[in-house]
mmCIF file of C-alpha atoms in Angstrom:
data_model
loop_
_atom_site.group_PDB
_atom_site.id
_atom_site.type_symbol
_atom_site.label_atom_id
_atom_site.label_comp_id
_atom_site.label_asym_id
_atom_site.label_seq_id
_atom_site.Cartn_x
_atom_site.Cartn_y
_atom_site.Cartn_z
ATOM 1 C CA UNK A 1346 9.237 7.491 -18.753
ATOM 2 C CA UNK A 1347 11.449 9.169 -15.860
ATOM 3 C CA UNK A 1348 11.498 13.273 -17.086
ATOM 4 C CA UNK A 1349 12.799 14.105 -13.712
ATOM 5 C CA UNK A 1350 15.495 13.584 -11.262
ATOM 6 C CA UNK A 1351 14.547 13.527 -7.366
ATOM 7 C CA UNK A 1352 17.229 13.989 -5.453
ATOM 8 C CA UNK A 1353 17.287 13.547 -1.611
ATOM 9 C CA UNK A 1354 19.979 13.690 0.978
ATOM 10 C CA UNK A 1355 20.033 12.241 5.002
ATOM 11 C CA UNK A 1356 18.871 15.630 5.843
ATOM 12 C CA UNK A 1357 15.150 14.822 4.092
ATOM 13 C CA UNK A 1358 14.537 12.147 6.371
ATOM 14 C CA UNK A 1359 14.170 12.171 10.357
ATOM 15 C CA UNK A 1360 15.158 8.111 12.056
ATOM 16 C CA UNK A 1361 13.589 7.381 14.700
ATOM 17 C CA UNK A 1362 14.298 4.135 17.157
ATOM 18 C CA UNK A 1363 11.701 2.741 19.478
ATOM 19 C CA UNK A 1364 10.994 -0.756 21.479
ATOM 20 C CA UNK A 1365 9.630 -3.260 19.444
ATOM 21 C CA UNK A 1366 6.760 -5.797 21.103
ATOM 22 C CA UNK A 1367 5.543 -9.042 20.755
ATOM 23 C CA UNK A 1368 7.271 -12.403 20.410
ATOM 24 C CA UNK A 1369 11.016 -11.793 20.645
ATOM 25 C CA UNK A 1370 11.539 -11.840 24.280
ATOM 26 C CA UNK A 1371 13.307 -9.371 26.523
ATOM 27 C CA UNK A 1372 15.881 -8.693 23.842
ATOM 28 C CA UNK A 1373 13.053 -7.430 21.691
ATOM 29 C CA UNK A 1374 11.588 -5.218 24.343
ATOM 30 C CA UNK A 1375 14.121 -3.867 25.851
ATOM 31 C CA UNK A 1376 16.521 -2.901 23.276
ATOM 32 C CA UNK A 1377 15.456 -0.203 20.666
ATOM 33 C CA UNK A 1378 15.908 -2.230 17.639
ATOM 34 C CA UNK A 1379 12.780 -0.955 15.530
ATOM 35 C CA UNK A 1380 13.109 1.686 13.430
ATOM 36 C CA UNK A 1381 10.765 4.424 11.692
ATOM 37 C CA UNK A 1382 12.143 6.762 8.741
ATOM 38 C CA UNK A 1383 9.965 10.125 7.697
ATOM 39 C CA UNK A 1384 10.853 11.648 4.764
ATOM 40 C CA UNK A 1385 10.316 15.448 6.469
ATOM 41 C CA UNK A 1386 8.810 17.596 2.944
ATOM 42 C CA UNK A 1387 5.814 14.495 2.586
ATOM 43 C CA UNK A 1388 4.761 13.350 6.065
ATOM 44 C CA UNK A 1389 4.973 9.808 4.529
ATOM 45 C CA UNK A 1390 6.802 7.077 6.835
ATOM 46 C CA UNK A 1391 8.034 3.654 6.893
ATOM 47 C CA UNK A 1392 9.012 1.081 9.662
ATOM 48 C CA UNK A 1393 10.706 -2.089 10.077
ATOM 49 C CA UNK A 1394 10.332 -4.417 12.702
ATOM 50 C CA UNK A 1395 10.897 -7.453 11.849
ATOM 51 C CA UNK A 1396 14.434 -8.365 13.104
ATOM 52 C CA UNK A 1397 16.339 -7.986 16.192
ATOM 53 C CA UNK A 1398 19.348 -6.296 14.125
ATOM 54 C CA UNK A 1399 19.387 -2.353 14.111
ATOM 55 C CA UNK A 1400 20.893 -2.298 10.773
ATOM 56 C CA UNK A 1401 18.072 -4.750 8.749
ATOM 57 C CA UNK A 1402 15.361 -3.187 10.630
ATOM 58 C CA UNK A 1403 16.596 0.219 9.188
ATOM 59 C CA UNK A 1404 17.318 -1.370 6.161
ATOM 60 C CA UNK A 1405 13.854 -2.699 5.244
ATOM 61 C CA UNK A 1406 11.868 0.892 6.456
ATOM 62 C CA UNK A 1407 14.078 2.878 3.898
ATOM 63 C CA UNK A 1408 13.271 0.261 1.426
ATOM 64 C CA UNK A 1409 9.383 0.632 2.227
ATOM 65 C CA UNK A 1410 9.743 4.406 2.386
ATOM 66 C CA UNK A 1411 11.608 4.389 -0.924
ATOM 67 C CA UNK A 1412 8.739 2.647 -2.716
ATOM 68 C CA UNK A 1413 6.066 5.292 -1.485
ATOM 69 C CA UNK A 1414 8.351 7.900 -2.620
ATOM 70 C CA UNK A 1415 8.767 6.489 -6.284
ATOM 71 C CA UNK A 1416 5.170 5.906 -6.249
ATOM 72 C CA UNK A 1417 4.038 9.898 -5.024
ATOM 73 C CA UNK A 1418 6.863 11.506 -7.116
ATOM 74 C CA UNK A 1419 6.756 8.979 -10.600
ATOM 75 C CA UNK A 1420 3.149 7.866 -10.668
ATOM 76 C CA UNK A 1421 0.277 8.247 -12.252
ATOM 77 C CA UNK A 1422 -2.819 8.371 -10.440
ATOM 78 C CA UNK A 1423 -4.002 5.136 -11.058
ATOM 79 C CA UNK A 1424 -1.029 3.702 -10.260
ATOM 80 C CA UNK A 1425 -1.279 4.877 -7.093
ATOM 81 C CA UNK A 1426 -4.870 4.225 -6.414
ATOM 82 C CA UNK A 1427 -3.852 0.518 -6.981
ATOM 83 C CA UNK A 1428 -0.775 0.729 -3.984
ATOM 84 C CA UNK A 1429 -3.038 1.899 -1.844
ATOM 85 C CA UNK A 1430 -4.966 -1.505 -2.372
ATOM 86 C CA UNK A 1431 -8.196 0.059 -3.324
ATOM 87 C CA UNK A 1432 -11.004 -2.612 -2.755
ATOM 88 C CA UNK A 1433 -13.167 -2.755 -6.206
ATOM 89 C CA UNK A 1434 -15.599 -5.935 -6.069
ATOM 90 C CA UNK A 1435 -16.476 -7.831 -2.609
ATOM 91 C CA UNK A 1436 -17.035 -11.894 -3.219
ATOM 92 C CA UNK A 1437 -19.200 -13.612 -1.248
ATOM 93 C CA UNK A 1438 -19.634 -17.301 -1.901
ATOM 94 C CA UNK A 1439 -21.590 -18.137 1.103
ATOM 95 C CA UNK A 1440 -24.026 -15.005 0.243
ATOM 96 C CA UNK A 1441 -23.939 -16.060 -3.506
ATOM 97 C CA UNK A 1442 -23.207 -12.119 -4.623
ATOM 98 C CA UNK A 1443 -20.588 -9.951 -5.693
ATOM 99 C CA UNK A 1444 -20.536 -6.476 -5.042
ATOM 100 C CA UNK A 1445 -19.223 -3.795 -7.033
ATOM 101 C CA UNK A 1446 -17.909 -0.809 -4.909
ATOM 102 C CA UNK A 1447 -17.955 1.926 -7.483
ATOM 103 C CA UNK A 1448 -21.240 1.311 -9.044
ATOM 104 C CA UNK A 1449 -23.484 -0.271 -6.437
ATOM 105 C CA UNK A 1450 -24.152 -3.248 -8.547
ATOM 106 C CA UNK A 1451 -24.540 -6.351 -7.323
ATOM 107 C CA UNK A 1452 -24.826 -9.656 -9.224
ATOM 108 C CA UNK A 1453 -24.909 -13.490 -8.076
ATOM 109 C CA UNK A 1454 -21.582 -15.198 -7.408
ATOM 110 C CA UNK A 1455 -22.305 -17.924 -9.957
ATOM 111 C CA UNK A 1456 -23.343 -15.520 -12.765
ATOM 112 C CA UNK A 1457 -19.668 -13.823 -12.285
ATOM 113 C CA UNK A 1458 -17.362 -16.193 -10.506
ATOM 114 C CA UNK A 1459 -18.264 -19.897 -12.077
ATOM 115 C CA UNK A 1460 -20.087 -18.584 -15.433
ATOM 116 C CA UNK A 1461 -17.605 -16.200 -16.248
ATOM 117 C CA UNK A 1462 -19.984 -13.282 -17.043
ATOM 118 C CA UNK A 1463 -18.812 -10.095 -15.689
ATOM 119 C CA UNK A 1464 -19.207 -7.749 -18.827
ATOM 120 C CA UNK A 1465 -22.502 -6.217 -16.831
ATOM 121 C CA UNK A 1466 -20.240 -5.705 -13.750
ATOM 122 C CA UNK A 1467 -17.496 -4.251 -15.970
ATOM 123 C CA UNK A 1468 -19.939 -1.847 -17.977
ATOM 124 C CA UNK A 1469 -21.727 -0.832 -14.877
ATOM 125 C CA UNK A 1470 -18.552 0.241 -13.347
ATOM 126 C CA UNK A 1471 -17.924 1.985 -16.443
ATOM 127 C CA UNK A 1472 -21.601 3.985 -16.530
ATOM 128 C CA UNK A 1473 -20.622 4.998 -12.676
ATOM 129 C CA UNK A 1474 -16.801 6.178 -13.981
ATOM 130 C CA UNK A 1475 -18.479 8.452 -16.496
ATOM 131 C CA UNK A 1476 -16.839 6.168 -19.433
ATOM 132 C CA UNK A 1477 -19.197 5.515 -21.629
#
């Protein structure tokens, strides 16, 4: 539930246009089609790139940069832990383990993955969390 309002106006943000590269051709690198938005008060920034029209390319970095700004102003903290795409576990088939970041613990890949035991991988992660 929303108990705020956040209200921001052009002036928060500062557009910037630059020279995109890659595939695309001399259109692409000569015209300054990509575009970068910063929202001034957070530091936090967006860009789009992926079209060779202005107005899409500006288009998809507010849309980025408006979905980091819901997410620092509206979140909770583990909600933003998970859009920053924090890695928990590593699988390795070919090394038959699985890492767990947070507690260290490492288990073989068929005892997790194929078995479908992971309640020592979830209650070690819980021990490390200080959730006991």
């Amino acid at each position: 539930m929303i108990d705020q309002e956040l209200h921001l106006t052009k002036k928060d943000f500062r557009v910037e246009w630059f020279s995109g590269s890659g595939a695309g051709g001399q259109h692409r690198n000569k015209h300054q089609n990509c575009c970068r938005i910063i929202h001034i008060a957070t530091g936090m920034r967006a860009q789009g790139a992926e079209s060779r029209d202005r107005v899409s390319n500006q288009r998809s970095a507010f849309n980025r940069l408006a979905k980091l700004i819901i997410a620092h102003f509206y979140s909770d903290e583990d909600e933003i832990r998970i859009k920053t795409r924090e890695t928990i576990r590593n699988y390795h088939g070919v090394r038959n383990e699985v890492h767990d970041k947070a507690s260290g613990l490492k288990m073989q890949y068929k005892d997790i993955v194929i078995d479908g035991d992971i309640a020592p991988m979830i209650d070690a992660r819980r021990k490390s969390m200080g959730a006991e």
